[in-house]
Short mmCIF file of C-alpha atoms and ligand atoms in Angstrom, two decimals:
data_model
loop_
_atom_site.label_atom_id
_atom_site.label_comp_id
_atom_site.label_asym_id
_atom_site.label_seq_id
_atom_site.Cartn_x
_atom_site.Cartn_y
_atom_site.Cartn_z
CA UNK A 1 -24.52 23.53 -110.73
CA UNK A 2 -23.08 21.78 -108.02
CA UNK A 3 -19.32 22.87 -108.38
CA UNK A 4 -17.87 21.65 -105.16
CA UNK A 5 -19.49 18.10 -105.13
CA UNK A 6 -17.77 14.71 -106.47
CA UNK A 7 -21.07 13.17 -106.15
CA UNK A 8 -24.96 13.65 -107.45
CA UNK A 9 -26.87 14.86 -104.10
CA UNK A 10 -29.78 13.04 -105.07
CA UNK A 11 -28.67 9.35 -106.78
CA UNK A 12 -24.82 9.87 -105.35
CA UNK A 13 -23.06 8.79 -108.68
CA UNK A 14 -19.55 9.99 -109.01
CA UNK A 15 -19.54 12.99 -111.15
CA UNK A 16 -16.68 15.01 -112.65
CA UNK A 17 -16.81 18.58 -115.04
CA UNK A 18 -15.90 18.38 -118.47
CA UNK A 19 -14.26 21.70 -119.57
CA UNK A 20 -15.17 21.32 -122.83
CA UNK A 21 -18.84 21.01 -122.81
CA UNK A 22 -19.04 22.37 -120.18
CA UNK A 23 -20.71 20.21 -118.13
CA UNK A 24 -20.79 17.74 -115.13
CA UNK A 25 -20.85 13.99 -116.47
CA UNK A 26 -20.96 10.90 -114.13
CA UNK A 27 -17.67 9.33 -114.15
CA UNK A 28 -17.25 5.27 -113.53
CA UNK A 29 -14.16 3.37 -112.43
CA UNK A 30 -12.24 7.61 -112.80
CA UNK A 31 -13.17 7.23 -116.46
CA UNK A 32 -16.23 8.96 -118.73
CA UNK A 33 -16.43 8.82 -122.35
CA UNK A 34 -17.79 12.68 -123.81
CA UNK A 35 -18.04 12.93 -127.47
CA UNK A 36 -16.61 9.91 -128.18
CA UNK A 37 -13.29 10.27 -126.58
CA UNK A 38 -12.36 8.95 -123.11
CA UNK A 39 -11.49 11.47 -120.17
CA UNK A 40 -9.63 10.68 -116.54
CA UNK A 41 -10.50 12.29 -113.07
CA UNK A 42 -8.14 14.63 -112.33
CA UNK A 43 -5.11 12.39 -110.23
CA UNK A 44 -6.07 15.06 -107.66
CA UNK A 45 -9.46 13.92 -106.95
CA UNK A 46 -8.43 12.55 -103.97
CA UNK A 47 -8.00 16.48 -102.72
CA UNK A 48 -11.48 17.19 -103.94
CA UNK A 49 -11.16 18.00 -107.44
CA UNK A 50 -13.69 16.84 -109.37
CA UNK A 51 -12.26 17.67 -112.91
CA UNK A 52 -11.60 15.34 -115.71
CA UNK A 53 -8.49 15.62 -117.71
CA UNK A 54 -7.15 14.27 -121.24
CA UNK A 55 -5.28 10.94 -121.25
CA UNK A 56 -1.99 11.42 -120.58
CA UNK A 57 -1.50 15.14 -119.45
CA UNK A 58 1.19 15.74 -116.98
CA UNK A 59 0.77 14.24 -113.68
CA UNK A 60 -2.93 13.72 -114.61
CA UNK A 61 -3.84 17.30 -113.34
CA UNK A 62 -6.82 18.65 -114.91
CA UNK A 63 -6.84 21.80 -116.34
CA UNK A 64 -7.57 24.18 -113.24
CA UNK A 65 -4.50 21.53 -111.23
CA UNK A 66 -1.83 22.43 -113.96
CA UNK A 67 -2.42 26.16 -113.55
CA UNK A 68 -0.73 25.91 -109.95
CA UNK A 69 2.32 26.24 -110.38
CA UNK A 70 3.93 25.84 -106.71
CA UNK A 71 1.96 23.99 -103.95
CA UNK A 72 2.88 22.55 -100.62
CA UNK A 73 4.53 19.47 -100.09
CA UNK A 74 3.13 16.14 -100.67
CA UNK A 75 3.94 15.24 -97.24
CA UNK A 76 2.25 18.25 -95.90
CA UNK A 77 -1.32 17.11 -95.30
CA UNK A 78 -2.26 19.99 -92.94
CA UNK A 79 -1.29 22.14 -96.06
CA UNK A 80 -3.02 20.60 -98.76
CA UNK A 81 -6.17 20.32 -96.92
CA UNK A 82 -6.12 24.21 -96.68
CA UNK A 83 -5.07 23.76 -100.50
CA UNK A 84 -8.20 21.41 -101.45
CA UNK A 85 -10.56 24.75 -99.99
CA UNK A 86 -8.60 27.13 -102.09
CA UNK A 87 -8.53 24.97 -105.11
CA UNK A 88 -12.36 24.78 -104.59
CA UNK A 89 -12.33 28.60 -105.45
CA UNK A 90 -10.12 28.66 -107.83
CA UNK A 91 -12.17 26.58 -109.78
CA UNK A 92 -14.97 28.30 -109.17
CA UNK A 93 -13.32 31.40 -110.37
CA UNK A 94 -11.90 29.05 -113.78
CA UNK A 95 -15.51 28.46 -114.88
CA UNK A 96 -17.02 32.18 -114.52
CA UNK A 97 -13.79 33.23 -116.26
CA UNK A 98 -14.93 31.01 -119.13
CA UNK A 99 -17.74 31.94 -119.14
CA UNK A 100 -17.25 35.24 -119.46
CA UNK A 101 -14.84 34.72 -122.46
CA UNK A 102 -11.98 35.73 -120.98
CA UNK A 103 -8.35 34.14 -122.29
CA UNK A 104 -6.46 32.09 -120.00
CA UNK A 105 -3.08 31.46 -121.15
CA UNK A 106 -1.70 29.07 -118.67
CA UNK A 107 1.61 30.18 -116.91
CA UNK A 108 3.89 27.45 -118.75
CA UNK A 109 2.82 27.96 -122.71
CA UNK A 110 3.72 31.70 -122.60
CA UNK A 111 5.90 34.10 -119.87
CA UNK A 112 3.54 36.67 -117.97
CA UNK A 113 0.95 33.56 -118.70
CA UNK A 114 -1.74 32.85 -115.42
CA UNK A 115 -0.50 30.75 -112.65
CA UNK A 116 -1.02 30.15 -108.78
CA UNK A 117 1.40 29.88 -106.32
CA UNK A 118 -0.28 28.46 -103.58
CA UNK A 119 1.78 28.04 -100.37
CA UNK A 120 1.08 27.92 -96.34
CA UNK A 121 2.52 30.98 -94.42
CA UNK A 122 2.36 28.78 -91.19
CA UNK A 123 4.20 25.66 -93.24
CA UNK A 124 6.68 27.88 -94.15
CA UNK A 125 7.31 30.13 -91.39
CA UNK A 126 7.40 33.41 -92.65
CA UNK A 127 4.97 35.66 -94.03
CA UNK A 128 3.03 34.82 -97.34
CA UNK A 129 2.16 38.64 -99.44
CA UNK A 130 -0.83 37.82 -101.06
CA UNK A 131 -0.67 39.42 -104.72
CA UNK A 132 -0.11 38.95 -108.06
CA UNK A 133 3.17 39.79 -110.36
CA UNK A 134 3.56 38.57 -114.45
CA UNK A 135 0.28 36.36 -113.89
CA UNK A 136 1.46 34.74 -110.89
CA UNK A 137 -0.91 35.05 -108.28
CA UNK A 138 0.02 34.04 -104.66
CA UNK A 139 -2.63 33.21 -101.95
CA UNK A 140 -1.29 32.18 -98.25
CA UNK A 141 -3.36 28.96 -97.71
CA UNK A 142 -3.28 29.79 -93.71
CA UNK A 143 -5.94 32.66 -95.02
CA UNK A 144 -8.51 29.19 -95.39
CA UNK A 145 -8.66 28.96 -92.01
CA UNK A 146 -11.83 30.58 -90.93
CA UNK A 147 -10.70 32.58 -87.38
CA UNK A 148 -7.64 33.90 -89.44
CA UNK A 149 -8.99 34.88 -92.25
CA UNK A 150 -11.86 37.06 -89.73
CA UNK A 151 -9.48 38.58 -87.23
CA UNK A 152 -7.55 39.84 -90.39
CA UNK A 153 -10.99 41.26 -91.71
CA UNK A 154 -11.71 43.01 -88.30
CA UNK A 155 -8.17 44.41 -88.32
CA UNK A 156 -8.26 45.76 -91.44
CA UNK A 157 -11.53 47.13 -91.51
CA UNK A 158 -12.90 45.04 -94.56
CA UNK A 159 -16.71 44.36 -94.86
CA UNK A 160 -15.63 41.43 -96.78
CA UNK A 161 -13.11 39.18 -97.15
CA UNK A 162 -13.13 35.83 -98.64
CA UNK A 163 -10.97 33.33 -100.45
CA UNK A 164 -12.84 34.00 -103.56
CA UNK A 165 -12.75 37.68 -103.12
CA UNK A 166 -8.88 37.21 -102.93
CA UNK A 167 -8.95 35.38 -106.32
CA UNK A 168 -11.34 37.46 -108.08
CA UNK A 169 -9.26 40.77 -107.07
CA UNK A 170 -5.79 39.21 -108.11
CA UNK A 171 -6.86 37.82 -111.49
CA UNK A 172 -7.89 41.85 -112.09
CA UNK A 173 -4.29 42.47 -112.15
CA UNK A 174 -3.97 39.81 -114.45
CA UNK A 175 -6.85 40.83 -116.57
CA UNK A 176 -5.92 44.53 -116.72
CA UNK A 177 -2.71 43.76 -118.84
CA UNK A 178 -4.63 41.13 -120.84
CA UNK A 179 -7.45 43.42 -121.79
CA UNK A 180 -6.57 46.94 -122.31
CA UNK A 181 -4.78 46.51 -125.43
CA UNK A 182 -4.32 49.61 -127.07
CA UNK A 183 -3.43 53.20 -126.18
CA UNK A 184 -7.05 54.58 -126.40
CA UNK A 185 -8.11 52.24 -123.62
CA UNK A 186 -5.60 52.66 -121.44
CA UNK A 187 -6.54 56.47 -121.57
CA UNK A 188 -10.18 56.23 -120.94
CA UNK A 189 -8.80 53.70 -118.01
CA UNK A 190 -6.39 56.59 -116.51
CA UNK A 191 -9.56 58.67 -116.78
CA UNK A 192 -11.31 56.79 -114.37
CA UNK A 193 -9.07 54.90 -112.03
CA UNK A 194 -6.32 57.57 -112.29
CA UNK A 195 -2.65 57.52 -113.79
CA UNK A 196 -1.25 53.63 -112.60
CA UNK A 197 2.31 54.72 -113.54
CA UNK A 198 2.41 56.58 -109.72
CA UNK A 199 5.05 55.47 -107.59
CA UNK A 200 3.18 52.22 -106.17
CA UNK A 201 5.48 52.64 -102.95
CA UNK A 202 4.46 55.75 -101.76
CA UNK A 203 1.10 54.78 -102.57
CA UNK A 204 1.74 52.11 -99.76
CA UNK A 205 3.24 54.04 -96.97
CA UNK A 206 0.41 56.50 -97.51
CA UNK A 207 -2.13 54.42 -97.02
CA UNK A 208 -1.04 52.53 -94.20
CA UNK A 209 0.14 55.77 -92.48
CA UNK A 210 -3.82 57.75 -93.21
CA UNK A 211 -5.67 55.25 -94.48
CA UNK A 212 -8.58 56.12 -97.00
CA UNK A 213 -9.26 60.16 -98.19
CA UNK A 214 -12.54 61.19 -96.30
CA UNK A 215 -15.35 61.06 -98.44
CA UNK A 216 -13.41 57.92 -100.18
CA UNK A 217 -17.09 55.94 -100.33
CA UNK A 218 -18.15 58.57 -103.32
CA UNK A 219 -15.78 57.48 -105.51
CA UNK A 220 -14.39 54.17 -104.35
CA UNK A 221 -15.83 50.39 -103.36
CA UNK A 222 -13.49 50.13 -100.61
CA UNK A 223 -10.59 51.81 -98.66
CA UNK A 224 -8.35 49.43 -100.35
CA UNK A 225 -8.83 50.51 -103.65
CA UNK A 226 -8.14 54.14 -102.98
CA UNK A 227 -4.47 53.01 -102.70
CA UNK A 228 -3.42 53.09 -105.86
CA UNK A 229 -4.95 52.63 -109.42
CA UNK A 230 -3.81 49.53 -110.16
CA UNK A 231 -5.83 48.41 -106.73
CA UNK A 232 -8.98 50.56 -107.83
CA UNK A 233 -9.36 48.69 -111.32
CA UNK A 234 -8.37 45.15 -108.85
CA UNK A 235 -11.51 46.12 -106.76
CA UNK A 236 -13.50 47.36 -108.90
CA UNK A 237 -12.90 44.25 -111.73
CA UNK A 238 -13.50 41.65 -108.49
CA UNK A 239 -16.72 43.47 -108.04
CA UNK A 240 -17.80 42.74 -111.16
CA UNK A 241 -16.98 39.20 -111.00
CA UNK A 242 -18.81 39.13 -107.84
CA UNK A 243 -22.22 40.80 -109.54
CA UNK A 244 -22.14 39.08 -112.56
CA UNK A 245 -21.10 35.26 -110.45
CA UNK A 246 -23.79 35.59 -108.23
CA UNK A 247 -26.51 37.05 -110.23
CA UNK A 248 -25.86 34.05 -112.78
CA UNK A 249 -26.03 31.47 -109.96
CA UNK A 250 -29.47 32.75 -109.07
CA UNK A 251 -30.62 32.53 -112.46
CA UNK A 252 -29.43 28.77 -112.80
CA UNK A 253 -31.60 27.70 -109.68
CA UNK A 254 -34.62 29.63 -111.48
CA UNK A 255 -34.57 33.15 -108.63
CA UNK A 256 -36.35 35.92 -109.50
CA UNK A 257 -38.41 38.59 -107.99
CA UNK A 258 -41.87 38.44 -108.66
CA UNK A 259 -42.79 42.46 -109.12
CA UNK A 260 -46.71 41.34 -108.06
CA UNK A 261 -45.46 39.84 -104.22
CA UNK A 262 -42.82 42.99 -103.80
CA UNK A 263 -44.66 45.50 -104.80
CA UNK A 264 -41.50 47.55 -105.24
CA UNK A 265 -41.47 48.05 -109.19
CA UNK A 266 -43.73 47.07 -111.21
CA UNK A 267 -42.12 44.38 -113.75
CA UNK A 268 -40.26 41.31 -112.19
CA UNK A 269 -36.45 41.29 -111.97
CA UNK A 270 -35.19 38.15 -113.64
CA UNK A 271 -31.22 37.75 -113.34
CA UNK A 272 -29.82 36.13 -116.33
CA UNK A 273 -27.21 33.58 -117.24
CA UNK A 274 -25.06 36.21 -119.37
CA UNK A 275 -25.04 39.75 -119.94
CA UNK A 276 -22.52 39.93 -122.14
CA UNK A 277 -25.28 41.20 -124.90
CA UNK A 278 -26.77 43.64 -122.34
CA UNK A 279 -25.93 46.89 -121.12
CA UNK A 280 -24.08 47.66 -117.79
CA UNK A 281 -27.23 49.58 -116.73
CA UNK A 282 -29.38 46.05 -117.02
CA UNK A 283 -26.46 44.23 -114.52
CA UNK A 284 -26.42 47.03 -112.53
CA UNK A 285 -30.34 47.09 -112.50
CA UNK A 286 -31.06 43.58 -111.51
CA UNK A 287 -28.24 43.59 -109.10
CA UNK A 288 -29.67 46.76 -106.88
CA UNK A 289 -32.80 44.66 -106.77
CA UNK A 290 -31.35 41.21 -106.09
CA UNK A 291 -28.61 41.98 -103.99
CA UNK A 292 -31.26 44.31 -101.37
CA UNK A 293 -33.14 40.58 -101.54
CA UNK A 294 -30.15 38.53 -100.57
CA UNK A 295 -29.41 41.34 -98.07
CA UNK A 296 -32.34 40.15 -96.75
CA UNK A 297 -32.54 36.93 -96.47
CA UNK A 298 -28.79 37.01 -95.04
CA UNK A 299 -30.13 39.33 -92.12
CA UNK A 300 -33.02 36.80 -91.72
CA UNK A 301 -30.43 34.40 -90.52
CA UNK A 302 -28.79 37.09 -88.21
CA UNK A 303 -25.48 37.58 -90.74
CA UNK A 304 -24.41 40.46 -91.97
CA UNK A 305 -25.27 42.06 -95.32
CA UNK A 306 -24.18 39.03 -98.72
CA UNK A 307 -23.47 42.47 -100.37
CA UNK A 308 -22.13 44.90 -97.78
CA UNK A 309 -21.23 47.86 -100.65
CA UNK A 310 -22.94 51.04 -102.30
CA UNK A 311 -22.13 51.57 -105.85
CA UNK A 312 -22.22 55.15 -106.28
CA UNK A 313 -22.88 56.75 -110.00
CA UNK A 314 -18.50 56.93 -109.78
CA UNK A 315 -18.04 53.54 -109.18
CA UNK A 316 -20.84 52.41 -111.47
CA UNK A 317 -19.46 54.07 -114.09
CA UNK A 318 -15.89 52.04 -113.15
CA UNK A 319 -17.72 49.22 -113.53
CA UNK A 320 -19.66 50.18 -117.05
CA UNK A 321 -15.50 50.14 -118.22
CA UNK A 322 -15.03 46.60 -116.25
CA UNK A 323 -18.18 45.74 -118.84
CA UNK A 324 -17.13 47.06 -121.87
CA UNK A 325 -13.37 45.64 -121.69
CA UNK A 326 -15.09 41.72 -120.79
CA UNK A 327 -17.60 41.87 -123.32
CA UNK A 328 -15.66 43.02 -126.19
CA UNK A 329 -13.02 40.58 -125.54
CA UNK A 330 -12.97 38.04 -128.19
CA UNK A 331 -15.58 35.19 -126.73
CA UNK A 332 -13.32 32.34 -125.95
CA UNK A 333 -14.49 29.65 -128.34
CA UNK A 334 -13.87 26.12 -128.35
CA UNK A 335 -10.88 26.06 -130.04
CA UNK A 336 -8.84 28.90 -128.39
CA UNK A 337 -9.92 26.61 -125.27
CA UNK A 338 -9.01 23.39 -127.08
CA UNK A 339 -5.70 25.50 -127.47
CA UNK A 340 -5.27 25.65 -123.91
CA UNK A 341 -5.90 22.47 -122.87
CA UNK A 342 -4.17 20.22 -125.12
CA UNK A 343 -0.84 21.20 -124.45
CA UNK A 344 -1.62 18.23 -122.18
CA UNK A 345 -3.09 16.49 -124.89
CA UNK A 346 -0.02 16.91 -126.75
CA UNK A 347 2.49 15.77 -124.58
CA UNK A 348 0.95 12.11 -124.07
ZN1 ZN B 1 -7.70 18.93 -110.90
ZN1 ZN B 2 -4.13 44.08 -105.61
#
């Protein structure tokens, strides 16, 4: 799927994503008809987004636009360029969300509900704290910008950093609250990220004063997420949305590893679509094998590593609970979607 494009790279036909089906349909004077009923480009296509949206919801913003709830001002172009690259993620993030299953209760049906506050450190003049609080999740724009967003990186000692990663680790916060629902899985959760009620504060000074424990990479996937629990299960959660993102993108253009060329194994590794019927141990499987591939081919180019991490037997087993709470979430179905959408339907 081509998720950032407004037009077909081969025949260039406008195209937009329907939500619903789940698909990309071409779109003619902003209009497309799916199942019978006429949909609109989102009145922010002129920023890039290529969603469609029901007639009459609020400002015309598609379902992705309505879940920001602050964004810079309309006369801030500089701004809302940086905007149009984050929105691009957060899309991208919207659709493996879905289809994963995962509830999204927008921000303005119900309190604590998921919204983005996307503003511009460098519009605004003071400092931006990218995080999440009651399903708000802030991102500084000014992080878009490529030379920022590295010389943070290099300071901070990150292998990584990416808008996407930034979305992917706040909507863990969001997804912790969502998903462990009952006592019993908030225990086996304290068993493995550690007690979140510590004092989050002194979790902060202590970091930044000595950084990570030594010997943090046994049990950890980064420095950051030896902070505190609540960052551990953040990490840890974005890591799975990382895994399970890219291994599905390689199985929609058809990758696989043929076992007779590598002669590493003997039966082929072929990512899949969905492994919400599988085990962890399959995900975890084809991703050693895929991501040492795309390792390669990245160091082929002369970048660094696509998947600079080791997942220890700790963290995998962090990540068999990241499994286990996605895949027994109720599997969002058309109508708990429907139910999202339409309080824009409703309102025309
Ligand atoms: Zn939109
Ligand atoms: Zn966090």
């Amino acid at each position: 799927m081509y998720l950032d494009r407004l037009t077909c790279p081969n025949c260039e036909a406008e195209l937009a994503y329907h939500i619903l089906s789940r698909q990309f349909v071409g779109i003619r004077n902003g209009q497309a008809v799916v199942d019978g009923q006429t949909w609109y480009a989102c009145s922010n296509r002129e920023w890039e987004c290529n969603w469609l949206v029901w007639e009459g919801a609020p400002a015309g913003r598609c379902f992705s636009c309505r879940l920001t709830r602050t964004r810079p001002d309309g006369d801030d172009t500089v701004a809302l360029e940086k905007l149009a690259k984050v929105e691009e993620g957060k899309r991208r993030l919207l659709l493996q969300l879905g289809e994963l299953g995962l509830p999204i209760v927008p921000w303005d049906v119900a309190p604590g509900g998921l919204g983005f506050d996307l503003i511009s450190s460098l519009s605004l003049g003071r400092p931006v704290i990218i995080g999440h609080a009651n399903g708000i999740i802030t991102i500084d724009l000014a992080e878009s910008l490529d030379d920022r967003r590295e010389a943070l990186r290099v300071r901070l000692g990150e292998p990584y950093r990416t808008i996407l990663g930034h979305l992917r680790h706040e909507v863990g916060h969001y997804f912790q609250n969502v998903l462990l629902t009952d006592d019993a899985l908030w225990a086996r959760c304290r068993d493995l990220f550690g007690d979140e009620r510590t004092s989050y504060q002194d979790a902060i000074k202590r970091h930044y004063a000595m950084g990570a424990p030594d010997g943090w990479q046994q049990g950890f996937i980064s420095e950051y997420a030896t902070m505190h629990p609540w960052e551990d299960f953040a990490e840890t959660f974005a890591h799975y949305l990382h895994i399970t993102g890219t291994l599905q993108t390689a199985a929609a253009i058809g990758i696989h590893l043929d076992a007779a060329v590598t002669n590493l194994r003997d039966t082929d590794v072929v990512p899949r679509e969905s492994y919400r019927d599988e085990q962890v141990q399959q995900l975890l499987t084809d991703w050693e094998w895929m991501s040492q591939a795309f390792n390669r081919i990245n160091r082929s180019m002369g970048f660094g590593d696509l998947y600079p991490f080791d997942l220890t037997p700790a963290v995998k087993r962090k990540l068999g609970f990241i499994h286990d709470i996605v895949t027994r979430a109720p599997l969002t179905t058309d109508e708990q979607r429907a139910l999202a959408l339409p309080a824009e339907a409703e309102s025309a």
